[in-house]
Structures are given as C-alpha cells and as structure tokens.
C-alpha cells in the first residue's frame, strides 16, 4: 500500500484539494476544486478524496498550518494548508 499526502489549500478565496504523487507532474495530480466560499467540511473533503480514488490511512487526521506567501515576512499574507495521509482505495498506486 502506497501512502500519499493529500493537501487542501486556499488561494484567492478558492479551496483546492489535491493528492501529491511523487514522480508525477503536478499537472497530473488528482485534484478537486471546491470553488469559493467557506472552508470545506471534513465530510466534504472525505467525499472528494473518495471520488478521486483515495481513502484516509487508519488513524489519519487533518493537520493545519499557516504558510506565509513571503517567507520571513511578518506582514506577508498567510495561506492555510491542511494535510492528511491517504492511500489508494484499491491499495495500489494511484
């Protein structure tokens, strides 16, 4: 079973969920665009991951962190980034 990191990020008010696949071009990573609005709920994120062919690793929980758009910039806008460990629904590589 291969583990991957799923990430949820917001830019310009749009929420995007994607699964990082090492060795695969970013343009080919599975992704779901939630559009604008409130932060997607855990249930909405879970459904989107299932639709993309992934499930949570046992015991995995979302972890949130702040990322400055300009490193070391105290007044730089902050982006929120959430991560969780997932695997392919069928247990293979995705």
XYZ file of N, CA, C and O in Angstrom:
376
model
N 0.845 -1.175 0.000
C 0.000 0.000 0.000
C 0.893 1.240 0.000
O 1.755 1.388 0.857
N 0.694 2.117 -0.928
C 1.457 3.356 -1.009
C 0.710 4.479 -0.320
O -0.474 4.685 -0.572
N 1.425 5.181 0.541
C 0.847 6.335 1.218
C 1.175 7.595 0.434
O 2.253 7.709 -0.147
N 0.223 8.517 0.449
C 0.387 9.807 -0.209
C -0.098 10.887 0.745
O -0.819 10.602 1.699
N 0.271 12.116 0.455
C -0.224 13.250 1.224
C -1.277 13.973 0.407
O -1.028 14.342 -0.744
N -2.457 14.131 1.005
C -3.493 14.970 0.404
C -3.407 16.327 1.074
O -3.162 16.416 2.286
N -3.565 17.377 0.293
C -3.487 18.720 0.845
C -4.680 19.545 0.381
O -5.164 19.392 -0.736
N -5.110 20.414 1.279
C -6.182 21.356 0.997
C -5.607 22.746 1.177
O -5.029 23.050 2.232
N -5.714 23.575 0.150
C -5.164 24.921 0.259
C -6.164 25.924 -0.295
O -7.063 25.570 -1.064
N -5.974 27.154 0.121
C -6.839 28.235 -0.330
C -5.992 29.346 -0.916
O -4.984 29.740 -0.335
N -6.399 29.816 -2.055
C -5.750 30.965 -2.676
C -6.838 31.777 -3.364
O -7.666 31.226 -4.083
N -6.824 33.063 -3.109
C -7.815 33.967 -3.695
C -9.239 33.522 -3.397
O -10.134 33.635 -4.240
N -9.453 32.937 -2.200
C -10.794 32.527 -1.801
C -11.261 31.207 -2.376
O -12.378 30.773 -2.123
N -10.416 30.529 -3.150
C -10.779 29.236 -3.748
C -10.089 28.114 -2.983
O -8.898 28.192 -2.705
N -10.833 27.058 -2.679
C -10.292 25.894 -1.976
C -10.006 24.774 -2.956
O -10.883 24.402 -3.752
N -8.791 24.245 -2.919
C -8.377 23.171 -3.817
C -7.825 22.020 -2.985
O -6.979 22.214 -2.116
N -8.320 20.815 -3.254
C -7.845 19.590 -2.623
C -7.083 18.805 -3.683
O -7.574 18.630 -4.803
N -5.886 18.348 -3.351
C -5.089 17.571 -4.306
C -4.299 16.502 -3.574
O -4.055 16.604 -2.371
N -3.901 15.469 -4.310
C -3.100 14.387 -3.755
C -1.727 14.448 -4.402
O -1.607 14.412 -5.633
N -0.698 14.576 -3.566
C 0.681 14.675 -4.041
C 1.156 13.283 -4.442
O 1.147 12.353 -3.635
N 1.551 13.139 -5.692
C 2.085 11.878 -6.200
C 3.536 12.100 -6.610
O 3.815 12.786 -7.601
N 4.455 11.550 -5.834
C 5.885 11.727 -6.089
C 6.235 11.136 -7.454
O 5.799 10.034 -7.804
N 7.008 11.884 -8.225
C 7.437 11.429 -9.538
C 6.423 11.673 -10.644
O 6.643 11.270 -11.783
N 5.322 12.324 -10.292
C 4.265 12.618 -11.267
C 4.178 14.137 -11.405
O 4.188 14.848 -10.395
N 4.098 14.658 -12.629
C 3.988 16.111 -12.788
C 2.772 16.666 -12.038
O 1.713 16.032 -11.992
N 2.955 17.841 -11.438
C 1.883 18.476 -10.666
C 0.597 18.570 -11.478
O -0.496 18.379 -10.946
N 0.709 18.835 -12.758
C -0.475 18.975 -13.611
C -1.289 17.683 -13.695
O -2.449 17.706 -14.117
N -0.705 16.554 -13.275
C -1.405 15.270 -13.342
C -1.839 14.755 -11.974
O -2.351 13.646 -11.861
N -1.617 15.538 -10.917
C -2.065 15.129 -9.595
C -3.588 15.141 -9.544
O -4.222 16.067 -10.080
N -4.198 14.141 -8.915
C -5.656 14.154 -8.753
C -6.042 15.377 -7.917
O -5.406 15.671 -6.896
N -7.082 16.086 -8.357
C -7.468 17.313 -7.666
C -8.972 17.524 -7.727
O -9.645 17.052 -8.651
N -9.460 18.240 -6.731
C -10.873 18.637 -6.676
C -10.928 20.103 -6.278
O -10.371 20.499 -5.260
N -11.611 20.911 -7.075
C -11.761 22.341 -6.808
C -13.109 22.561 -6.135
O -14.145 22.293 -6.724
N -13.083 23.038 -4.887
C -14.319 23.325 -4.165
C -14.881 24.693 -4.522
O -15.993 25.028 -4.122
N -14.115 25.495 -5.226
C -14.563 26.833 -5.572
C -14.413 27.780 -4.398
O -13.650 27.547 -3.475
N -15.180 28.865 -4.431
C -15.098 29.871 -3.386
C -16.115 29.580 -2.296
O -17.044 28.794 -2.481
N -15.930 30.215 -1.191
C -16.875 30.050 -0.085
C -16.179 29.613 1.175
O -14.977 29.779 1.341
N -16.949 29.011 2.059
C -16.409 28.590 3.348
C -15.495 27.381 3.182
O -15.560 26.665 2.183
N -14.677 27.159 4.194
C -13.768 26.019 4.186
C -14.562 24.724 4.083
O -15.525 24.537 4.826
N -14.209 23.824 3.162
C -14.924 22.546 3.048
C -14.873 21.770 4.367
O -13.837 21.722 5.033
N -15.985 21.169 4.721
C -16.063 20.388 5.956
C -15.243 19.111 5.813
O -14.936 18.679 4.695
N -14.920 18.468 6.943
C -14.225 17.184 6.849
C -15.001 16.167 6.008
O -14.397 15.415 5.235
N -16.323 16.149 6.117
C -17.127 15.212 5.318
C -17.024 15.528 3.829
O -16.905 14.617 3.000
N -17.040 16.807 3.477
C -16.907 17.195 2.063
C -15.532 16.814 1.524
O -15.415 16.329 0.391
N -14.498 17.007 2.336
C -13.141 16.638 1.918
C -13.027 15.126 1.746
O -12.423 14.649 0.788
N -13.623 14.384 2.664
C -13.584 12.920 2.582
C -14.277 12.424 1.315
O -13.752 11.551 0.614
N -15.450 12.983 1.005
C -16.172 12.583 -0.219
C -15.351 12.904 -1.459
O -15.282 12.102 -2.396
N -14.708 14.076 -1.476
C -13.898 14.456 -2.633
C -12.720 13.497 -2.796
O -12.415 13.070 -3.921
N -12.074 13.135 -1.690
C -10.965 12.179 -1.783
C -11.445 10.822 -2.290
O -10.787 10.193 -3.119
N -12.605 10.377 -1.810
C -13.171 9.109 -2.280
C -13.440 9.181 -3.777
O -13.119 8.243 -4.515
N -14.000 10.297 -4.238
C -14.262 10.475 -5.671
C -12.966 10.443 -6.486
O -12.969 10.033 -7.642
N -11.865 10.891 -5.866
C -10.568 10.871 -6.545
C -9.887 9.500 -6.454
O -8.838 9.288 -7.059
N -10.478 8.583 -5.676
C -9.936 7.232 -5.579
C -9.054 6.988 -4.372
O -8.256 6.049 -4.371
N -9.191 7.815 -3.321
C -8.334 7.702 -2.145
C -9.156 7.614 -0.868
O -10.297 8.066 -0.819
N -8.543 7.041 0.167
C -9.148 6.959 1.497
C -8.080 7.330 2.524
O -6.880 7.249 2.249
N -8.534 7.696 3.712
C -7.613 8.039 4.792
C -6.856 6.802 5.257
O -7.414 5.715 5.316
N -5.591 6.980 5.616
C -4.825 5.942 6.296
C -5.451 5.795 7.686
O -5.874 6.783 8.283
N -5.496 4.593 8.239
C -6.060 4.394 9.572
C -5.446 5.361 10.574
O -4.221 5.483 10.664
N -6.311 6.058 11.289
C -5.870 6.985 12.326
C -5.434 8.352 11.825
O -5.068 9.211 12.627
N -5.467 8.580 10.520
C -5.021 9.865 9.972
C -6.002 10.978 10.341
O -7.208 10.770 10.362
N -5.450 12.138 10.638
C -6.245 13.321 10.944
C -5.681 14.504 10.172
O -4.482 14.572 9.900
N -6.555 15.447 9.852
C -6.124 16.657 9.176
C -5.246 17.488 10.106
O -5.572 17.666 11.276
N -4.138 17.991 9.602
C -3.251 18.892 10.332
C -3.186 20.212 9.558
O -2.950 20.212 8.344
N -3.411 21.309 10.248
C -3.419 22.636 9.624
C -2.144 23.389 9.965
O -1.616 23.281 11.068
N -1.662 24.176 8.999
C -0.528 25.052 9.255
C -0.695 26.329 8.443
O -1.397 26.360 7.439
N -0.039 27.373 8.924
C -0.020 28.650 8.219
C 1.257 28.741 7.404
O 2.326 28.383 7.887
N 1.140 29.223 6.185
C 2.305 29.406 5.322
C 2.301 30.849 4.826
O 1.331 31.286 4.199
N 3.361 31.580 5.102
C 3.463 32.953 4.611
C 3.733 32.931 3.115
O 4.506 32.107 2.634
N 3.094 33.842 2.398
C 3.358 33.922 0.966
C 4.793 34.366 0.701
O 5.394 33.982 -0.284
N 5.334 35.191 1.608
C 6.727 35.622 1.518
C 7.426 35.125 2.778
O 7.165 35.633 3.870
N 8.288 34.127 2.646
C 8.981 33.602 3.827
C 9.660 34.719 4.627
O 10.204 35.663 4.062
N 9.598 34.604 5.924
C 10.200 35.571 6.853
C 9.588 36.959 6.754
O 10.190 37.926 7.214
N 8.402 37.062 6.164
C 7.733 38.358 6.076
C 6.622 38.462 7.101
O 5.558 37.874 6.911
N 6.869 39.199 8.184
C 5.881 39.315 9.253
C 4.553 39.888 8.780
O 3.500 39.597 9.348
N 4.571 40.717 7.757
C 3.336 41.329 7.280
C 2.805 40.649 6.014
O 1.839 41.112 5.417
N 3.427 39.558 5.628
C 3.012 38.822 4.433
C 1.661 38.150 4.656
O 1.390 37.635 5.745
N 0.807 38.127 3.638
C -0.450 37.372 3.762
C -0.166 35.909 4.084
O 0.850 35.355 3.656
N -1.056 35.307 4.851
C -0.894 33.924 5.278
C -1.880 33.046 4.513
O -3.032 33.404 4.318
N -1.385 31.890 4.062
C -2.236 30.888 3.427
C -2.372 29.728 4.392
O -1.423 29.352 5.066
N -3.567 29.156 4.450
C -3.786 27.970 5.260
C -3.582 26.738 4.401
O -4.017 26.692 3.248
N -2.932 25.740 4.971
C -2.676 24.487 4.273
C -2.992 23.349 5.234
O -2.484 23.314 6.357
N -3.855 22.439 4.800
C -4.194 21.265 5.604
C -3.654 20.037 4.895
O -3.682 19.953 3.668
N -3.158 19.081 5.680
C -2.601 17.851 5.114
C -3.145 16.644 5.861
O -3.426 16.719 7.058
N -3.247 15.525 5.138
C -3.661 14.261 5.732
C -3.050 13.141 4.893
O -2.852 13.293 3.688
N -2.736 12.021 5.537
C -2.171 10.870 4.836
C -3.308 10.008 4.272
O -4.278 9.716 4.961
N -3.160 9.617 3.007
C -4.164 8.811 2.315
C -3.485 7.677 1.555
O -2.265 7.670 1.400
N -4.291 6.755 1.072
C -3.811 5.700 0.183
C -4.896 5.461 -0.868
O -6.042 5.887 -0.715
N -4.518 4.787 -1.922
C -5.463 4.458 -2.971
C -6.544 3.548 -2.409
O -6.277 2.700 -1.558
N -7.788 3.734 -2.849
C -8.905 2.907 -2.362
C -8.654 1.439 -2.601
O -9.014 0.601 -1.798
N -8.014 1.089 -3.715
C -7.782 -0.324 -4.036
C -6.442 -0.824 -3.490
O -6.058 -1.964 -3.712
N -5.711 0.046 -2.775
C -4.461 -0.348 -2.166
C -3.255 -0.273 -3.089
O -2.140 -0.463 -2.660
N -3.485 0.028 -4.357
C -2.376 0.117 -5.301
C -1.895 1.533 -5.473
O -2.316 2.446 -4.785
N -1.004 1.730 -6.420
C -0.518 3.051 -6.733
C -1.586 3.812 -7.483
O -2.301 3.266 -8.298
N -1.668 5.088 -7.235
C -2.593 5.956 -7.976
C -1.834 7.118 -8.530
O -0.827 7.486 -8.048
